[in-house]
XYZ file of N, CA and C in Angstrom:
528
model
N 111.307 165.894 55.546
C 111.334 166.011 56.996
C 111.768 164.669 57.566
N 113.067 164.707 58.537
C 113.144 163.751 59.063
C 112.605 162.524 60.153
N 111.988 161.315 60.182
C 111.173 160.732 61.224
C 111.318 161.271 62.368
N 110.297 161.441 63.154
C 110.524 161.603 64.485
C 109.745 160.526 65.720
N 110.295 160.333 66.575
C 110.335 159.193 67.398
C 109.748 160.386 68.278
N 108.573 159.963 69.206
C 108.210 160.782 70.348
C 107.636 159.348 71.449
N 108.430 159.651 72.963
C 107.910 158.669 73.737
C 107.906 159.044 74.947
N 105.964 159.092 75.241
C 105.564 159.701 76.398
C 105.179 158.477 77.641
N 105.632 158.348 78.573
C 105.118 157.418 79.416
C 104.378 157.859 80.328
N 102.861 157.201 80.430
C 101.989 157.964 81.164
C 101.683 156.777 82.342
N 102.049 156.550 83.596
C 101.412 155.876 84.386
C 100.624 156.250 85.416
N 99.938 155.072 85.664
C 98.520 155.187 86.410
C 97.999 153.959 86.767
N 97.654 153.657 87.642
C 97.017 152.120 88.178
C 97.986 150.856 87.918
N 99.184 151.073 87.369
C 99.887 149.624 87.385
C 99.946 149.426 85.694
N 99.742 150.937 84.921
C 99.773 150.622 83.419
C 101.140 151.827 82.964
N 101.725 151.234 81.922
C 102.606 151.869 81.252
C 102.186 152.044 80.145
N 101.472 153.682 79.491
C 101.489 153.434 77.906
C 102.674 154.058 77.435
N 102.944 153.645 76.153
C 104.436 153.733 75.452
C 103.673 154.469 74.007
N 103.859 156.043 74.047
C 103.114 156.423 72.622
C 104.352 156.645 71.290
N 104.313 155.745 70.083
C 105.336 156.065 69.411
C 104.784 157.064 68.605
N 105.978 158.055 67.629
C 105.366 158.381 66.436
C 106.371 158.440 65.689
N 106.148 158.191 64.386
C 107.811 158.413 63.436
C 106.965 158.904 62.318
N 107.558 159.581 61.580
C 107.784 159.856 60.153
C 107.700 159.057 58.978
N 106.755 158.798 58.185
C 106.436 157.570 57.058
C 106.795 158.395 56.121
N 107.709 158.004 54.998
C 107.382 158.592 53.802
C 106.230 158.472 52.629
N 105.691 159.428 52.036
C 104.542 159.379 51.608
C 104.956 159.365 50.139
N 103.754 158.981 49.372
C 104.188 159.247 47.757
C 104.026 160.531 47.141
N 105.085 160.569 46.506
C 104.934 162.520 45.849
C 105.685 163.024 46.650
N 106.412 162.475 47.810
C 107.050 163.068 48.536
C 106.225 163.737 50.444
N 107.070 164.213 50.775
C 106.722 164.495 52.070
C 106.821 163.203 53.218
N 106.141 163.620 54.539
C 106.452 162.537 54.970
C 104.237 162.879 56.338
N 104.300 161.634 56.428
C 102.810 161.048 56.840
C 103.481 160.771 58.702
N 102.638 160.991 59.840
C 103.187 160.928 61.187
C 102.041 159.920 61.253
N 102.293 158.683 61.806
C 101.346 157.217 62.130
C 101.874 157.043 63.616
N 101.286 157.343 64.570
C 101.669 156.645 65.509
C 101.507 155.706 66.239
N 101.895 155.195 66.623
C 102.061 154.000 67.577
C 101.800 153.238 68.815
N 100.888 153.095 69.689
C 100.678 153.081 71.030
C 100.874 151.502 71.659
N 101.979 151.497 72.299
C 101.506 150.200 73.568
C 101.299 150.403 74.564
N 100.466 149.762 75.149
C 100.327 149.542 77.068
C 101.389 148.225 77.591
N 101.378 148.693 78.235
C 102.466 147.081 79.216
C 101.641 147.591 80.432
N 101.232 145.871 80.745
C 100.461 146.084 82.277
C 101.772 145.748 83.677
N 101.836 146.095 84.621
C 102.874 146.196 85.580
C 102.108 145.254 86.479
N 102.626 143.710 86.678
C 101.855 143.116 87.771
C 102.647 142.495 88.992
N 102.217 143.186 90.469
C 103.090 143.270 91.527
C 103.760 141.527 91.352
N 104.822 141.619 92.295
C 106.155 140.226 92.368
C 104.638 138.906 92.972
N 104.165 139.498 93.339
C 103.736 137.905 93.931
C 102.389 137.766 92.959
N 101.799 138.367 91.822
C 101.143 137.744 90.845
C 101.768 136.538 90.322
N 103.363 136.519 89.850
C 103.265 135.289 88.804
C 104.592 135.304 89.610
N 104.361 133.872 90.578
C 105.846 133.320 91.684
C 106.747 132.521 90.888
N 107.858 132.328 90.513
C 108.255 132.019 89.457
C 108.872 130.783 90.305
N 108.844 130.145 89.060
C 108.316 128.171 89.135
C 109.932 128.085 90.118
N 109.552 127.176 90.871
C 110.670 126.045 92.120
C 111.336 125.274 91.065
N 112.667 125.705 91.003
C 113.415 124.883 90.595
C 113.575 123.196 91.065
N 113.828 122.217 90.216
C 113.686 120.469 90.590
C 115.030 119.977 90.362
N 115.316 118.927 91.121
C 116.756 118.596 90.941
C 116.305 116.597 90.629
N 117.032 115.969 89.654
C 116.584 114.562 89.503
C 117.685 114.299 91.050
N 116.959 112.993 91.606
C 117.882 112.112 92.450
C 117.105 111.149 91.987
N 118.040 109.773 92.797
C 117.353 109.005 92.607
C 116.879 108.408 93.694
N 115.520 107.342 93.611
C 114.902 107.097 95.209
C 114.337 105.151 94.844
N 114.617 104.533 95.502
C 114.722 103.338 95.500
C 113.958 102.969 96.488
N 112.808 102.049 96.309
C 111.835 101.227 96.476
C 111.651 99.967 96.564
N 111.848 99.939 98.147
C 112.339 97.975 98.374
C 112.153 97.058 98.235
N 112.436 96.342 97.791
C 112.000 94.776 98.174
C 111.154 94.599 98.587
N 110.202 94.180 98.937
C 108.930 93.755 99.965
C 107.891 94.595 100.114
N 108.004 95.796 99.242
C 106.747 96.960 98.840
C 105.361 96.415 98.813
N 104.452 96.834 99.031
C 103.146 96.366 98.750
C 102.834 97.344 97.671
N 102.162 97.377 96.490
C 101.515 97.442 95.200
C 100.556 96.975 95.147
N 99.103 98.066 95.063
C 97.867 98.120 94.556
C 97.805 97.633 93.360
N 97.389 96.998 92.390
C 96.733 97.119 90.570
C 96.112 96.889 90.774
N 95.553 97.450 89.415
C 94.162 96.884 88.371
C 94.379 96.509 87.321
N 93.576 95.575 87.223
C 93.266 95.029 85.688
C 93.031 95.926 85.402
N 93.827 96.175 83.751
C 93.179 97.082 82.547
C 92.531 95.906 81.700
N 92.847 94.968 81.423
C 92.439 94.068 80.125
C 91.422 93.683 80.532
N 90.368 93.338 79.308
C 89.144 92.271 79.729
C 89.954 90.859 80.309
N 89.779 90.117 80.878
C 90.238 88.439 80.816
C 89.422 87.696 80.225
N 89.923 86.650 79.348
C 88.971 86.079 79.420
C 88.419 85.309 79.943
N 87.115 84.366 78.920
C 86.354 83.288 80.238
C 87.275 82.771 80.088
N 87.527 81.579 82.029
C 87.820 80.642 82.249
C 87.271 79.747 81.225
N 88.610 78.546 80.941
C 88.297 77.381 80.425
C 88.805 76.701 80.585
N 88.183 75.191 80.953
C 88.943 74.258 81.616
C 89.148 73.570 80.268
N 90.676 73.063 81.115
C 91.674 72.231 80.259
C 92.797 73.079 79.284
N 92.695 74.868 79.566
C 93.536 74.932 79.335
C 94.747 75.137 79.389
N 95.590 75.010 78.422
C 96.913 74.938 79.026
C 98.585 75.783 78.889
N 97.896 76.840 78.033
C 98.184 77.632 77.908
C 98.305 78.847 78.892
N 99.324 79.707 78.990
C 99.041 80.663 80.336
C 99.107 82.315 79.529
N 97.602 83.012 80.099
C 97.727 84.183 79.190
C 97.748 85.333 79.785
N 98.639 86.270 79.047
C 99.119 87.439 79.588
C 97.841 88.403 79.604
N 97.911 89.298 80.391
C 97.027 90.280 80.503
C 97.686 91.635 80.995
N 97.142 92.929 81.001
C 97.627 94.222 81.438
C 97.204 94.450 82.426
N 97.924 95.050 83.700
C 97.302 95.784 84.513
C 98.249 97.197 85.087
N 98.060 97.723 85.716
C 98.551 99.049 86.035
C 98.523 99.384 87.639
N 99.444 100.274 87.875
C 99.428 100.531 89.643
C 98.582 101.409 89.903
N 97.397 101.340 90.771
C 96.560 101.936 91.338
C 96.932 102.970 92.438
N 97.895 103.004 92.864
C 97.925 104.329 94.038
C 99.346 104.423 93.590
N 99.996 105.725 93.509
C 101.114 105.961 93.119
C 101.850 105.412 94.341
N 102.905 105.211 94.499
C 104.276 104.348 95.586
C 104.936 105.971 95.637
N 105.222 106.187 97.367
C 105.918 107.421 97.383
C 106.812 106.717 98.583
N 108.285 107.485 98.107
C 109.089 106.916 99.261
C 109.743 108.939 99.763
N 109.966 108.757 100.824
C 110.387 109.583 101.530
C 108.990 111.184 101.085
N 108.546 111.148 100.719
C 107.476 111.719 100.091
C 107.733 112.373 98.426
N 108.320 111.250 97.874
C 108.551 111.908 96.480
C 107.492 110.358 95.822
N 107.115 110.920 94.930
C 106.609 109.393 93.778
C 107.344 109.108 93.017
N 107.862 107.892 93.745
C 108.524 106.873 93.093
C 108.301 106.052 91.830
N 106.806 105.537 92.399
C 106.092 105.148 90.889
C 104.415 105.656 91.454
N 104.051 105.771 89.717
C 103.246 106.964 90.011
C 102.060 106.060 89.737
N 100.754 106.439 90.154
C 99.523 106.040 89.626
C 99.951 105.618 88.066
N 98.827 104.374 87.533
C 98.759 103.744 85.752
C 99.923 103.281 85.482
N 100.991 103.080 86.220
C 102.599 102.812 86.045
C 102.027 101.208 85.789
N 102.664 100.557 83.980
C 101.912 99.273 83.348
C 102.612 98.394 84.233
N 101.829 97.554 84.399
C 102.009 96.039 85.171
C 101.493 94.821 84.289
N 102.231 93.602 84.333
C 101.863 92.699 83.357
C 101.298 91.814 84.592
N 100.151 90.820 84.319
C 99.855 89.387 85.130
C 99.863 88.530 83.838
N 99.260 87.271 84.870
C 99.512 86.046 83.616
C 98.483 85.179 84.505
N 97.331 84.595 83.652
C 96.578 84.066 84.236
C 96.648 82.262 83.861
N 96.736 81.971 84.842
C 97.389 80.262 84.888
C 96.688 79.179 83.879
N 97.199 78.506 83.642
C 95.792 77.340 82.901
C 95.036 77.058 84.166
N 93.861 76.792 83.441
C 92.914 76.058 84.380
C 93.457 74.735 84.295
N 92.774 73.891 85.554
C 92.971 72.438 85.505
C 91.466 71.658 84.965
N 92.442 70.401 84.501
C 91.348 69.875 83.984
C 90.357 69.373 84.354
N 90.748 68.912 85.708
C 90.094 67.393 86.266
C 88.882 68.633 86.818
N 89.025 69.833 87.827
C 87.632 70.519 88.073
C 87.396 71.544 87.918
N 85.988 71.069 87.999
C 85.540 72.257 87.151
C 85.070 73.252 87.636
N 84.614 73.093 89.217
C 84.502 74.231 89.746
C 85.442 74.709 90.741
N 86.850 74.416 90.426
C 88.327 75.173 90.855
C 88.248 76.714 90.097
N 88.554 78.039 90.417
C 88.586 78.916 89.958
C 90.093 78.985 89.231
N 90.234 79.660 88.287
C 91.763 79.296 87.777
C 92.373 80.560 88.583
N 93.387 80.250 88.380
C 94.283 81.398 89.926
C 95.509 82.698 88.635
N 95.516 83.742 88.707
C 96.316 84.349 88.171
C 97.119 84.712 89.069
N 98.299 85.563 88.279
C 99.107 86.279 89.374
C 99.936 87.569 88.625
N 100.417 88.495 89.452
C 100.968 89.533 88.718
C 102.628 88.790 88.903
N 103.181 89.199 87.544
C 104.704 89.037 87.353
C 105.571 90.052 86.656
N 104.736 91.197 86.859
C 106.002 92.455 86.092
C 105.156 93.621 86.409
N 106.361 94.447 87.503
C 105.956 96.077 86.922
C 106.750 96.661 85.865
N 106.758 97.271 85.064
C 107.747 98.540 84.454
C 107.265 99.728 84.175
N 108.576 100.466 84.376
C 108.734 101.804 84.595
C 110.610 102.270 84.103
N 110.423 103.405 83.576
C 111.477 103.377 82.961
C 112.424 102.499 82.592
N 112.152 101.849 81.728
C 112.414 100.644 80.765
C 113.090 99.520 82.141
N 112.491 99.521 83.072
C 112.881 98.685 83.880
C 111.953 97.373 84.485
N 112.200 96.248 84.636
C 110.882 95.467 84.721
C 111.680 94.729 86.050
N 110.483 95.457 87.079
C 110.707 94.357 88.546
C 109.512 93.494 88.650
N 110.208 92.162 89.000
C 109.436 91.083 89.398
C 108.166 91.457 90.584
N 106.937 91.174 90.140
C 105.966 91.173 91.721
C 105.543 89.782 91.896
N 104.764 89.370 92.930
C 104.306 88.417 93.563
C 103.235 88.442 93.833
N 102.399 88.074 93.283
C 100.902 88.262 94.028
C 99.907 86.859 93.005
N 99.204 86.766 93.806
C 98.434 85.822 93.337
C 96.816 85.909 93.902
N 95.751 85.818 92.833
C 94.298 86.224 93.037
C 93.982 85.087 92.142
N 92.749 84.698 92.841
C 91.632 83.448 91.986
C 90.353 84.112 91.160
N 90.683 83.428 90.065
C 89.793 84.201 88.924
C 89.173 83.212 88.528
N 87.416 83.313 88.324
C 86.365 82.467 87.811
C 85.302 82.697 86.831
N 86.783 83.611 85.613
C 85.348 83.865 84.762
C 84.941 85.324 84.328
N 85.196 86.218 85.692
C 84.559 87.136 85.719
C 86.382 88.299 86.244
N 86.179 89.489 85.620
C 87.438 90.112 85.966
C 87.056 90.432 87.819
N 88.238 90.308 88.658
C 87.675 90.562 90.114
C 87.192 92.078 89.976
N 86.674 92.734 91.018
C 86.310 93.837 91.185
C 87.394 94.669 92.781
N 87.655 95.611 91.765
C 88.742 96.406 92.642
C 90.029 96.261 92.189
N 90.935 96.026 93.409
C 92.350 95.907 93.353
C 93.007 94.917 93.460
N 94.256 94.599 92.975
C 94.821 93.332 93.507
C 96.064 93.459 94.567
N 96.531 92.900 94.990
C 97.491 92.987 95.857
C 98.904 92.445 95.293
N 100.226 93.146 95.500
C 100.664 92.186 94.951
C 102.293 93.006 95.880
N 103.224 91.966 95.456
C 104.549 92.900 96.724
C 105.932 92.313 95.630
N 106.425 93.671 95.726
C 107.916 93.378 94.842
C 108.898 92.814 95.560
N 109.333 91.576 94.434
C 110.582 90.666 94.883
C 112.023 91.499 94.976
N 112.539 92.340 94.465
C 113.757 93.224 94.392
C 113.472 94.750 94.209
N 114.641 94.995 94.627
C 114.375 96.703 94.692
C 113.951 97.467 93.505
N 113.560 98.278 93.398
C 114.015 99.166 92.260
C 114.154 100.785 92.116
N 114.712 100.853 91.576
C 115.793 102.758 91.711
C 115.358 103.124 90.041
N 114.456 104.729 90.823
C 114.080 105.214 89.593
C 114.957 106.899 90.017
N 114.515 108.001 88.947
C 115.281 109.158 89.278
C 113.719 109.815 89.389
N 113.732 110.632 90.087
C 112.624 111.685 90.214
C 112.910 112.609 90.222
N 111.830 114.047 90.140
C 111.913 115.284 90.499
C 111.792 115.584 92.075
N 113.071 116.259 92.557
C 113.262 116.609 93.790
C 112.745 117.858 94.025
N 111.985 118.774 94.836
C 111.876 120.112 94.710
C 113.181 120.497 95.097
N 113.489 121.916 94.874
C 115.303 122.393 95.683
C 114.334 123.004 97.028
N 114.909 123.090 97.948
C 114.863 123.911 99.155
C 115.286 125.468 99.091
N 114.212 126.258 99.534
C 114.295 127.359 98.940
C 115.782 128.285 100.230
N 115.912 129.074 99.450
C 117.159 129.552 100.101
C 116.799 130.515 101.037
C-alpha cells in the first residue's frame, strides 16, 4: 500500500494544527500509518514589532566637552619625594550624547597620571590629572586636574577634551 499524506487544518483561538499521516513500511511486509501532529500558534502583527532598522553616521564631540570619570584603579599612597609619575585607570561616568545619540558611552577607559609628589612638603597633596580618553582605537587628549592625598577622591572627576573627536554610531532610521 502506498504512503498516504493526510492534512487536516483545524483552527480555533489563533492555533493551526497540521495532522500528518504517511505510510511506514513494516517488516514482513505491509505498511504501519504513524501520524504526525503540529500546532503553529498564530500571534496578531503587533505581538512581535519587528526590530527598527540603524544606520552608522558619524557624530563628533568638541573640543571643550566636559567629561565625568572615575577612578577604576586603587592609587596608591602618596609618597613624598617621588619622582616618578604613575599611570592609573579611569573610565567615563555618564555616557556623552550629542544631538541625542551616545557618542561615548558610560565605562568608555580613560587613562590619568598621578604627578610626583614634591619633596620639600609634606603636607602638599600630590595633584593628578586625566590625560587620555579612548574609544575606538582612538585616544583624545583631556585636561583635568584633582589633588590627591593618599586616599582615592570620592565620586567624580572633572575633566574637558582638548580636540574633537568623531566616532560612528547607531542612528535609528525614521520610520516611513
Amino acid at each position: 500500500m502506498p504512503p498516504k499524506t493526510i492534512v487536516s487544518l483545524l483552527a480555533g483561538a489563533g492555533v493551526i494544527s497540521i495532522c500528518l499521516s504517511a505510510g511506514l513500511a513494516r517488516a514482513g511486509g505491509g505498511s504501519v500509518s504513524s501520524p504526525v501532529q503540529v500546532s503553529l500558534r498564530i500571534l496578531p502583527a503587533s505581538a512581535s514589532p519587528a526590530p527598527r532598522p540603524a544606520r552608522k553616521v558619524p557624530v563628533t564631540v568638541p573640543a571643550g566637552t566636559a567629561v565625568t570619570l572615575r577612578i577604576v584603579d586603587r592609587l596608591p599612597p602618596s609618597q613624598e619625594g617621588t619622582v616618578v609619575a604613575r599611570r592609573f585607570l579611569m573610565e567615563v561616568a555618564r555616557p556623552l550624547t550629542v544631538g541625542g545619540l551616545v557618542a561615548v558611552p558610560a565605562h568608555t577607559p580613560a587613562e590619568g597620571e598621578l604627578m610626583p609628589a614634591p619633596a620639600s612638603r609634606k603636607s602638599v597633596p600630590q595633584m593628578a590629572q586625566a590625560n587620555w580618553l579612548l574609544l575606538d582605537n582612538q585616544s583624545v587628549p583631556l585636561s583635568g586636574q584633582f589633588a590627591y592625598s593618599g586616599s582615592s577622591p570620592d565620586g567624580t572627576i572633572e575633566a574637558v577634551m582638548l580636540q574633537d573627536m568623531t566616532v560612528i554610531v547607531d542612528a535609528p532610521v525614521a520610520s516611513e
